[in-house]
Tab-separated table of C-alpha atoms in Angstrom:
chain	number	residue	atom	x	y	z
E	1311	MET	CA	0.277	-0.152	-0.165
E	1312	PRO	CA	1.435	3.412	-1.618
E	1313	HIS	CA	1.330	4.990	2.207
E	1314	PRO	CA	4.178	5.356	5.167
E	1315	PHE	CA	1.255	3.777	7.841
E	1316	LYS	CA	3.052	2.118	10.446
E	1317	ALA	CA	1.733	1.127	13.782
E	1318	VAL	CA	3.278	-0.003	17.323
E	1319	SER	CA	1.277	-2.792	19.189
E	1320	LEU	CA	1.978	-4.280	23.267
E	1321	SER	CA	-0.139	-6.833	23.466
E	1322	PHE	CA	-1.610	-9.805	25.741
E	1323	LYS	CA	-0.567	-12.275	23.179
E	1324	LYS	CA	3.605	-11.051	24.036
E	1325	ALA	CA	3.349	-8.659	27.235
E	1326	PRO	CA	1.444	-10.827	30.532
E	1327	LEU	CA	-0.560	-8.121	32.393
E	1328	GLU	CA	1.642	-6.718	35.276
E	1329	ILE	CA	3.575	-5.498	31.593
E	1330	ARG	CA	0.001	-4.018	30.131
E	1331	GLU	CA	-1.441	-2.578	33.447
E	1332	LEU	CA	2.084	-0.676	33.759
E	1333	ILE	CA	2.110	0.646	29.610
E	1334	ALA	CA	-2.520	1.310	29.511
E	1335	LEU	CA	-3.950	4.523	29.550
E	1336	ASP	CA	-7.080	5.936	30.596
E	1337	GLU	CA	-9.275	8.890	28.073
E	1338	ALA	CA	-7.228	11.703	30.040
E	1339	ALA	CA	-3.841	9.953	29.262
E	1340	CYS	CA	-4.788	9.040	25.762
E	1341	ARG	CA	-5.542	12.463	24.739
E	1342	ARG	CA	-2.251	14.051	25.954
E	1343	PHE	CA	-0.122	11.671	24.531
E	1344	LEU	CA	-2.211	12.458	21.059
E	1345	HIS	CA	-0.476	15.766	21.674
E	1346	THR	CA	2.578	15.040	22.243
E	1347	LEU	CA	2.927	12.492	19.205
E	1348	HIS	CA	0.945	15.024	17.370
E	1349	HIS	CA	2.785	18.109	18.761
E	1350	GLU	CA	6.593	17.470	19.479
E	1351	LEU	CA	6.661	14.329	16.847
E	1352	ALA	CA	5.070	16.017	14.453
E	1353	LEU	CA	2.945	12.516	13.674
E	1354	THR	CA	0.384	12.394	11.148
E	1355	ASP	CA	-3.228	9.988	11.130
E	1356	LEU	CA	-2.892	9.141	14.501
E	1357	LEU	CA	-4.965	7.023	16.417
E	1358	VAL	CA	-3.970	6.065	19.927
E	1359	LEU	CA	-5.581	2.695	20.953
E	1360	SER	CA	-5.272	1.370	24.953
E	1361	THR	CA	-7.241	-1.245	26.324
E	1362	CYS	CA	-7.260	-3.920	29.386
E	1363	ASN	CA	-5.373	-6.553	26.134
E	1364	ARG	CA	-3.674	-3.817	24.081
E	1365	THR	CA	-1.749	-0.925	23.479
E	1366	GLU	CA	-1.304	0.923	20.190
E	1367	VAL	CA	-0.462	3.358	18.655
E	1368	TYR	CA	-0.822	3.556	14.600
E	1369	TYR	CA	0.360	7.004	12.458
E	1370	ALA	CA	2.098	8.915	9.507
E	1371	ALA	CA	5.985	8.969	9.557
E	1372	ASP	CA	8.470	8.411	6.491
E	1373	ARG	CA	10.791	6.463	8.937
E	1374	ASP	CA	10.026	3.945	11.402
E	1375	GLN	CA	9.189	6.152	14.703
E	1376	SER	CA	8.875	3.192	16.952
E	1377	PRO	CA	11.622	3.976	19.080
E	1378	ALA	CA	10.936	7.806	19.957
E	1379	ILE	CA	6.720	6.660	20.001
E	1380	ILE	CA	7.762	4.300	22.920
E	1381	GLU	CA	10.208	6.602	24.696
E	1382	ALA	CA	7.513	9.920	25.200
E	1383	LEU	CA	4.889	6.730	26.273
E	1384	GLY	CA	7.302	5.897	28.845
E	1385	GLU	CA	8.020	9.860	29.907
E	1386	LEU	CA	4.404	9.828	30.167
E	1387	LYS	CA	3.914	7.150	32.691
E	1388	ASN	CA	7.072	7.452	34.728
E	1389	LEU	CA	9.110	4.583	34.056
E	1390	ALA	CA	12.129	5.092	33.928
E	1391	ASN	CA	13.803	2.562	31.706
E	1392	VAL	CA	11.512	2.224	29.644
E	1393	SER	CA	14.100	0.403	26.962
E	1394	GLN	CA	13.057	-2.485	29.231
E	1395	TYR	CA	10.013	-3.159	27.506
E	1396	PHE	CA	10.680	-2.973	23.837
E	1397	PRO	CA	11.376	-6.697	22.837
E	1398	TYR	CA	7.177	-6.633	24.254
E	1399	PHE	CA	6.370	-4.352	21.814
E	1400	ASP	CA	5.491	-5.638	18.046
E	1401	ILE	CA	7.292	-2.919	15.676
E	1402	LEU	CA	5.076	-2.360	11.950
E	1403	ASP	CA	7.320	-0.590	9.885
E	1404	SER	CA	4.817	-1.416	6.695
E	1405	ALA	CA	0.966	-0.068	5.980
E	1406	ASP	CA	0.054	-3.131	4.956
E	1407	GLU	CA	1.271	-4.330	8.044
E	1408	ALA	CA	-0.791	-2.356	10.096
E	1409	VAL	CA	-3.708	-1.834	8.041
E	1410	GLN	CA	-4.612	-5.346	8.232
E	1411	HIS	CA	-3.409	-5.513	12.070
E	1412	LEU	CA	-6.340	-2.503	12.671
E	1413	PHE	CA	-8.914	-4.838	10.781
E	1414	ASP	CA	-7.846	-7.408	12.920
E	1415	VAL	CA	-8.043	-5.674	16.024
E	1416	ALA	CA	-10.796	-3.733	15.077
E	1417	MET	CA	-13.592	-7.056	14.087
E	1418	GLY	CA	-12.204	-8.547	17.190
E	1419	LEU	CA	-9.541	-11.362	15.418
E	1420	ASP	CA	-7.406	-10.176	17.354
E	1421	ALA	CA	-8.770	-9.724	20.725
E	1422	GLN	CA	-8.429	-12.952	24.023
E	1423	VAL	CA	-12.334	-13.380	23.176
E	1424	VAL	CA	-12.433	-13.857	19.535
E	1425	GLY	CA	-15.024	-11.729	18.296
E	1426	ASP	CA	-15.675	-9.417	21.307
E	1427	LEU	CA	-17.755	-6.699	20.432
E	1428	GLN	CA	-16.680	-3.861	23.104
E	1429	ILE	CA	-13.422	-3.444	20.886
E	1430	SER	CA	-15.481	-2.283	17.976
E	1431	ASN	CA	-16.808	0.692	20.544
E	1432	GLN	CA	-12.921	1.200	21.789
E	1433	VAL	CA	-11.976	2.226	17.635
E	1434	LYS	CA	-14.177	4.447	17.692
E	1435	GLN	CA	-13.799	5.960	20.533
E	1436	ALA	CA	-10.060	6.313	20.041
E	1437	TYR	CA	-10.642	7.571	16.380
E	1438	GLN	CA	-13.454	10.574	17.571
E	1439	TRP	CA	-9.909	11.031	20.374
E	1440	SER	CA	-7.782	11.547	17.231
E	1441	ALA	CA	-10.173	13.875	14.957
E	1442	ASP	CA	-10.400	16.014	18.223
E	1443	GLU	CA	-6.818	16.340	18.655
E	1444	ASP	CA	-7.153	16.934	14.273
E	1445	ALA	CA	-4.221	14.697	14.787
E	1446	ALA	CA	-6.545	12.617	11.735
E	1447	GLY	CA	-5.051	12.767	7.803
E	1448	PRO	CA	-6.622	11.901	5.157
E	1449	PHE	CA	-5.764	8.683	5.039
E	1450	LEU	CA	-7.032	7.703	8.554
E	1451	HIS	CA	-10.516	9.481	7.782
E	1452	ARG	CA	-10.562	7.017	5.240
E	1453	LEU	CA	-9.358	3.800	7.219
E	1454	LEU	CA	-11.655	3.852	9.761
E	1455	HIS	CA	-14.434	4.131	7.945
E	1456	THR	CA	-13.615	1.493	5.742
E	1457	VAL	CA	-13.090	-0.102	8.746
E	1458	PHE	CA	-16.452	0.457	9.933
E	1459	PHE	CA	-18.326	0.020	7.172
E	1460	THR	CA	-16.449	-3.841	7.071
E	1461	ASN	CA	-18.097	-4.392	10.741
E	1462	LYS	CA	-21.478	-3.587	9.474
E	1463	ARG	CA	-20.707	-5.842	7.069
E	1464	VAL	CA	-19.917	-8.372	9.226
E	1465	GLN	CA	-22.356	-8.038	11.827
E	1466	GLN	CA	-25.389	-7.761	8.704
E	1467	GLU	CA	-23.569	-10.940	6.768
E	1468	THR	CA	-21.948	-14.064	8.994
E	1469	SER	CA	-22.418	-15.351	11.777
E	1470	PHE	CA	-19.180	-14.058	13.771
E	1471	ARG	CA	-21.089	-11.965	16.209
E	1472	ASP	CA	-23.898	-14.312	16.885
E	1473	GLY	CA	-23.991	-15.217	20.929
E	1474	ALA	CA	-22.084	-14.102	23.686
E	1475	ALA	CA	-18.723	-14.545	22.792
E	1476	SER	CA	-17.325	-11.725	25.047
E	1477	THR	CA	-15.109	-10.950	27.939
E	1478	SER	CA	-17.262	-10.202	30.026
E	1479	TYR	CA	-19.377	-13.689	29.354
E	1480	ALA	CA	-16.472	-15.445	30.034
E	1481	ALA	CA	-16.453	-14.014	32.926
E	1482	LEU	CA	-19.993	-14.916	33.609
E	1483	GLU	CA	-19.181	-18.443	32.552
E	1484	LEU	CA	-15.933	-18.557	35.086
E	1485	VAL	CA	-18.715	-17.867	38.162
E	1486	GLU	CA	-21.222	-20.861	36.824
E	1487	GLU	CA	-17.846	-22.627	36.866
E	1488	LEU	CA	-16.630	-21.287	40.817
E	1489	THR	CA	-19.788	-21.550	42.082
E	1490	ALA	CA	-21.364	-24.904	40.941
E	1491	ASP	CA	-21.244	-26.663	43.655
E	1492	VAL	CA	-22.791	-22.950	45.497
E	1493	ALA	CA	-26.758	-23.158	46.681
E	1494	ASN	CA	-27.753	-19.069	44.895
E	1495	PRO	CA	-24.039	-18.122	45.016
E	1496	ARG	CA	-24.329	-14.186	46.095
E	1497	VAL	CA	-22.162	-12.310	43.420
E	1498	LEU	CA	-21.250	-8.844	44.361
E	1499	ILE	CA	-20.417	-6.280	41.314
E	1500	VAL	CA	-17.795	-3.629	42.047
E	1501	GLY	CA	-17.144	-0.608	39.969
E	1502	LEU	CA	-18.833	-0.084	36.404
E	1503	GLY	CA	-16.467	1.141	33.349
E	1504	GLU	CA	-17.467	-0.914	29.832
E	1505	ILE	CA	-16.959	-4.703	31.193
E	1506	GLY	CA	-18.479	-3.733	34.523
E	1507	GLU	CA	-21.575	-2.866	32.752
E	1508	ASP	CA	-21.424	-5.834	29.908
E	1509	VAL	CA	-21.092	-8.133	33.185
E	1510	CYS	CA	-24.189	-6.507	34.665
E	1511	ARG	CA	-26.202	-6.798	31.687
E	1512	HIS	CA	-24.971	-10.859	31.503
E	1513	PHE	CA	-25.865	-11.278	35.490
E	1514	GLY	CA	-29.358	-9.397	33.940
E	1515	ASP	CA	-30.043	-12.054	32.120
E	1516	SER	CA	-28.806	-15.276	33.388
E	1517	LYS	CA	-31.095	-17.630	34.976
E	1518	PHE	CA	-28.859	-19.273	37.472
E	1519	PHE	CA	-27.690	-16.030	39.203
E	1520	THR	CA	-30.706	-14.298	41.952
E	1521	ASP	CA	-28.863	-12.974	44.356
E	1522	VAL	CA	-27.032	-10.309	41.928
E	1523	THR	CA	-25.822	-6.562	43.840
E	1524	ILE	CA	-23.776	-3.874	41.558
E	1525	CYS	CA	-21.907	-1.247	43.664
E	1526	ASN	CA	-20.550	1.817	42.779
E	1527	ARG	CA	-19.113	5.678	43.961
E	1528	THR	CA	-21.377	6.698	41.689
E	1529	ARG	CA	-25.076	5.890	42.889
E	1530	SER	CA	-27.139	7.313	40.097
E	1531	LYS	CA	-24.938	5.062	37.250
E	1532	ALA	CA	-25.318	1.997	39.694
E	1533	ALA	CA	-29.225	2.643	39.858
E	1534	ILE	CA	-30.090	2.945	36.440
E	1535	LEU	CA	-27.995	0.221	34.975
E	1536	ALA	CA	-29.697	-1.784	38.022
E	1537	ALA	CA	-33.337	-1.350	37.439
E	1538	GLU	CA	-32.453	-2.284	33.773
E	1539	CYS	CA	-30.794	-5.572	34.953
E	1540	GLY	CA	-33.117	-6.462	37.819
E	1541	LEU	CA	-30.420	-6.736	40.022
E	1542	LYS	CA	-29.924	-5.443	43.130
E	1543	ILE	CA	-27.846	-2.497	44.214
E	1544	LEU	CA	-25.511	-1.882	46.933
E	1545	ASP	CA	-24.172	2.504	48.989
E	1546	PHE	CA	-20.796	2.654	47.650
E	1547	GLU	CA	-20.175	3.565	51.823
E	1548	ASP	CA	-21.751	0.078	52.903
E	1549	LEU	CA	-19.372	-1.870	50.645
E	1550	ALA	CA	-17.108	-3.556	53.051
E	1551	GLN	CA	-20.444	-5.696	54.644
E	1552	GLY	CA	-21.284	-6.303	50.976
E	1553	LEU	CA	-17.577	-7.665	50.622
E	1554	LYS	CA	-18.577	-9.982	53.728
E	1555	GLU	CA	-21.405	-11.509	52.218
E	1556	ALA	CA	-20.690	-11.955	49.012
E	1557	ASP	CA	-19.031	-15.137	47.488
E	1558	VAL	CA	-18.450	-13.984	44.752
E	1559	ILE	CA	-16.840	-10.311	43.860
E	1560	ILE	CA	-16.498	-9.299	40.175
E	1561	SER	CA	-13.976	-5.945	40.666
E	1562	SER	CA	-13.989	-3.269	37.266
E	1563	ILE	CA	-12.725	-0.518	38.976
E	1564	ASN	CA	-10.534	1.801	37.083
E	1565	ALA	CA	-8.038	3.178	39.379
E	1566	PRO	CA	-4.178	3.670	39.455
E	1567	THR	CA	-3.549	1.957	42.047
E	1568	PRO	CA	-5.690	-1.360	43.634
E	1569	PHE	CA	-7.954	-0.755	45.524
E	1570	PHE	CA	-8.491	-4.435	47.015
E	1571	THR	CA	-5.661	-4.951	49.366
E	1572	ARG	CA	-4.688	-7.970	51.943
E	1573	GLU	CA	-4.838	-5.614	54.002
E	1574	LEU	CA	-8.388	-5.008	53.324
E	1575	VAL	CA	-9.973	-8.050	52.068
E	1576	ALA	CA	-7.773	-9.800	55.228
E	1577	ASN	CA	-9.926	-7.894	57.761
E	1578	LEU	CA	-13.290	-9.847	56.116
E	1579	ASP	CA	-13.199	-13.003	58.474
E	1580	VAL	CA	-13.834	-15.519	55.485
E	1581	LEU	CA	-15.156	-18.346	56.591
E	1582	SER	CA	-15.591	-20.304	53.246
E	1583	TYR	CA	-13.657	-19.783	49.685
E	1584	LYS	CA	-14.588	-15.921	48.191
E	1585	PHE	CA	-13.591	-15.622	44.634
E	1586	PHE	CA	-12.528	-12.687	43.305
E	1587	ILE	CA	-12.938	-11.237	39.923
E	1588	ASP	CA	-10.287	-8.552	38.596
E	1589	LEU	CA	-11.390	-7.659	35.425
E	1590	SER	CA	-9.477	-3.685	35.990
E	1591	VAL	CA	-6.406	-3.237	34.167
E	1592	PRO	CA	-4.299	-2.108	36.433
E	1593	ARG	CA	-5.161	-4.669	38.591
E	1594	SER	CA	-8.176	-3.459	41.118
E	1595	ILE	CA	-7.116	-6.057	43.762
E	1596	GLU	CA	-3.802	-6.753	44.800
E	1597	SER	CA	-2.253	-9.928	43.380
E	1598	ASP	CA	-1.001	-11.182	47.158
E	1599	VAL	CA	-5.132	-11.222	47.960
E	1600	GLU	CA	-4.265	-14.891	47.283
E	1601	THR	CA	-2.863	-15.003	50.615
E	1602	VAL	CA	-5.234	-14.824	52.778
E	1603	PRO	CA	-7.009	-18.420	53.539
E	1604	GLY	CA	-10.200	-19.323	51.466
E	1605	VAL	CA	-9.131	-16.080	48.885
E	1606	LEU	CA	-9.083	-17.095	45.597
E	1607	VAL	CA	-8.681	-14.682	43.225
E	1608	TYR	CA	-8.291	-14.460	39.014
E	1609	ASN	CA	-7.087	-11.619	36.763
E	1610	ILE	CA	-8.214	-11.364	33.270
E	1611	ASP	CA	-5.701	-13.241	32.107
E	1612	SER	CA	-7.013	-16.280	33.518
E	1613	ILE	CA	-10.368	-15.690	32.140
E	1614	GLN	CA	-10.628	-17.608	28.714
E	1615	SER	CA	-13.825	-18.551	27.305
E	1616	LYS	CA	-15.283	-21.472	26.853
E	1617	ALA	CA	-16.195	-24.090	23.954
E	1618	SER	CA	-19.953	-22.927	24.019
E	1619	ALA	CA	-21.680	-23.169	20.596
E	1620	ALA	CA	-21.873	-18.567	20.296
E	1621	LEU	CA	-18.119	-18.917	20.025
E	1622	GLU	CA	-17.668	-22.208	17.894
E	1623	ARG	CA	-20.172	-20.419	15.702
E	1624	ARG	CA	-17.905	-17.600	15.277
E	1625	LEU	CA	-14.561	-19.199	15.210
E	1626	ALA	CA	-16.272	-20.713	12.001
E	1627	ALA	CA	-17.323	-17.737	10.749
E	1628	VAL	CA	-13.340	-16.747	10.901
E	1629	PRO	CA	-12.959	-17.122	6.832
E	1630	GLN	CA	-15.686	-15.425	5.803
E	1631	VAL	CA	-14.306	-12.933	7.467
E	1632	ARG	CA	-11.636	-12.555	6.420
E	1633	ALA	CA	-13.136	-12.494	2.800
E	1634	ILE	CA	-14.795	-9.338	3.618
E	1635	ILE	CA	-11.550	-8.064	5.226
E	1636	ALA	CA	-9.418	-8.641	2.164
E	1637	GLU	CA	-12.520	-6.917	0.232
E	1638	SER	CA	-12.004	-4.235	1.961
E	1639	ILE	CA	-8.486	-3.861	2.195
E	1640	THR	CA	-7.879	-4.092	-1.448
E	1641	GLY	CA	-10.502	-0.797	-1.943
E	1642	LEU	CA	-9.020	1.243	0.809
E	1643	ASN	CA	-6.075	-0.033	-1.676
E	1644	ASP	CA	-6.904	1.621	-4.918
E	1645	TRP	CA	-7.965	4.445	-3.306
E	1646	SER	CA	-4.324	4.667	-1.424
E	1647	LYS	CA	-3.108	4.508	-5.244
E	1648	GLU	CA	-5.808	6.476	-6.843
E	1649	MET	CA	-4.380	9.443	-4.424
E	1650	LEU	CA	-1.036	9.544	-5.928
E	1651	VAL	CA	-2.358	10.691	-8.647
E	1652	SER	CA	-4.755	12.979	-7.430
E	1653	PRO	CA	-2.767	15.955	-8.020
E	1654	THR	CA	-1.523	15.005	-11.075
E	1655	ILE	CA	-5.384	14.965	-12.233
E	1656	GLN	CA	-5.818	18.168	-10.484
E	1657	LYS	CA	-3.209	20.111	-12.993
E	1658	LEU	CA	-4.203	18.813	-15.794
E	1659	LYS	CA	-7.781	20.258	-15.450
E	1660	ASN	CA	-6.415	23.059	-14.202
E	1661	ALA	CA	-3.818	23.109	-18.065
E	1662	LEU	CA	-7.099	22.565	-19.818
E	1663	GLU	CA	-9.107	25.346	-17.851
E	1664	GLN	CA	-6.485	27.777	-18.502
E	1665	ILE	CA	-6.396	26.903	-22.049
E	1666	ARG	CA	-10.109	27.553	-22.174
E	1667	GLN	CA	-10.629	30.333	-20.027
E	1668	GLU	CA	-7.352	31.985	-22.726
E	1669	GLU	CA	-9.757	31.224	-25.763
E	1670	MET	CA	-12.872	31.900	-23.944
E	1671	ASP	CA	-11.331	36.152	-23.012
E	1672	ARG	CA	-10.453	35.727	-26.982
E	1673	PHE	CA	-13.776	35.550	-28.498
E	1674	GLN	CA	-16.616	36.947	-25.378
E	1675	LYS	CA	-16.194	40.986	-26.834
E	1676	LYS	CA	-17.071	39.550	-29.568
E	1677	MET	CA	-20.659	37.480	-27.604
E	1678	SER	CA	-23.419	38.956	-26.555
E	1679	PRO	CA	-24.312	37.765	-22.890
E	1680	GLU	CA	-26.380	34.685	-24.479
E	1681	GLU	CA	-23.920	33.298	-26.936
E	1682	ALA	CA	-21.136	33.294	-24.137
E	1683	ARG	CA	-23.387	31.666	-21.394
E	1684	ARG	CA	-24.202	29.270	-24.481
E	1685	MET	CA	-19.887	29.058	-25.135
E	1686	ASP	CA	-19.170	28.431	-21.403
E	1687	GLU	CA	-21.745	25.542	-20.978
E	1688	VAL	CA	-20.033	23.795	-24.740
E	1689	THR	CA	-16.584	24.844	-23.552
E	1690	LYS	CA	-16.433	23.164	-20.404
E	1691	SER	CA	-18.220	20.083	-21.879
E	1692	LEU	CA	-15.674	19.687	-24.737
E	1693	MET	CA	-13.033	20.233	-21.971
E	1694	GLN	CA	-14.502	17.116	-19.694
E	1695	LYS	CA	-14.885	15.022	-22.174
E	1696	ILE	CA	-11.732	15.427	-23.229
E	1697	LEU	CA	-10.349	14.758	-19.526
E	1698	LYS	CA	-12.447	11.625	-18.979
E	1699	HIS	CA	-9.891	9.039	-21.018
E	1700	PRO	CA	-6.979	10.067	-19.658
E	1701	VAL	CA	-8.263	9.955	-16.137
E	1702	ILE	CA	-9.507	6.905	-16.558
E	1703	GLN	CA	-6.020	5.560	-18.268
E	1704	LEU	CA	-4.571	7.249	-14.749
E	1705	LYS	CA	-6.667	5.898	-12.380
E	1706	ALA	CA	-6.524	2.008	-14.509
E	1707	ALA	CA	-2.874	2.544	-14.351
E	1708	CYS	CA	-2.770	3.077	-10.757
E	1709	LYS	CA	-4.463	-0.527	-9.804
E	1710	ARG	CA	-1.361	-1.864	-12.026
E	1711	GLY	CA	1.486	0.083	-10.977
E	1712	GLU	CA	2.116	1.725	-13.616
E	1713	ALA	CA	1.035	5.257	-13.533
E	1714	ASP	CA	4.157	6.343	-13.216
E	1715	GLN	CA	4.920	6.148	-16.758
E	1716	LEU	CA	1.861	8.020	-17.990
E	1717	ILE	CA	2.270	10.620	-15.156
E	1718	ASP	CA	5.410	12.101	-17.088
E	1719	VAL	CA	4.098	11.346	-20.449
E	1720	LEU	CA	0.762	14.266	-19.783
E	1721	THR	CA	3.088	16.374	-17.342
E	1722	ASP	CA	5.644	16.985	-20.641
E	1723	LEU	CA	2.791	17.275	-22.664
E	1724	PHE	CA	0.643	19.695	-20.857
E	1725	ASP	CA	4.085	21.187	-18.914
E	1726	LEU	CA	1.923	19.848	-15.293
E	1727	GLU	CA	5.396	21.210	-13.680
E	1728	ASN	CA	3.914	24.516	-13.493
E	1729	GLN	CA	1.036	24.181	-13.036
E	1730	PRO	CA	-0.417	24.949	-9.106
E	1731	THR	CA	-2.097	21.397	-7.791
E	1732	VAL	CA	-4.885	23.191	-6.248
E	1733	ALA	CA	-7.704	24.920	-9.016
């Protein structure tokens, strides 16, 4: 693809949770990072994507800028020696690689749970931040709109999005497995981030769980979701009592440091097993909480999707999804190639328009206003017909990768070097 588009990616495939949580960015940090990359490193077509499973930067530059990007990320996160984390990053130094990767990520092909719907919304959000920062150039605009159109096709034409196979649904399945021998297990969901909201909806739809409570710092948000899902609500100041009563605590608290500490959990006087499930990145539950007798902790890396019928249908649809993506990338590639000849086409139009205007000026004084109007229409129509064939030939040559010779011929014939590129 003839464009200097590149990407830097840190994801669950190479980086364990303790590394990902060091690098993860919230919305405010993403926006600051965008500003830094755009204004200090002069990068364009920028997209900064940070989720529980990945932190990625997509950008356009003539040469690889990944070391500078990772260094800037280290400064943003106050990491003293960020170079030690370089091996965890994947460097996609060609447009073909970077574009393919973004499609795979946005469609959910590269997700920890294949087909996860949340990632497509996160890509849309990242694109909005880029647009707000005025860091999205023509290529990124075209690319993202192609991605969104492809996502609609995947949803409408395949079974890849059928069922409820997602990280939040995998959490539900894990709780079902852990509490299989517990009569009417009591579940407490703390924190209502994007995953937390989805978890609530899945538990609300479940017939197995009837004692599910939501607790959030902002009660109004919890109240709306509790009413929607038919769940109970617990005031945040009563959290300690709720923790003592719950068999399962699911946390999606968004905070820079763990909320659930060993000291806090040790004071709960656990009499039997109590399960803590951490869906947050950075983690909201200290790893040594599991040293408290009777407590078991599961983080996001330990939540694996089950071989459900929904997941099997999704996996079966992967070849069809890849075929749709390939069609979209082919169209994007054709557009990208045509962009290379757009300046030549515009210069050719300007050259012909200049000739037309000169001839109109010669004869316009001898014509009536009506004759001049008709002559203007005729000459414009004639110019469009003359332009049509070379433009078609240029675009066809682009697709064959043979545009350079035709551009040289047209440039010499019409002296296009001396023509402006704007109308």
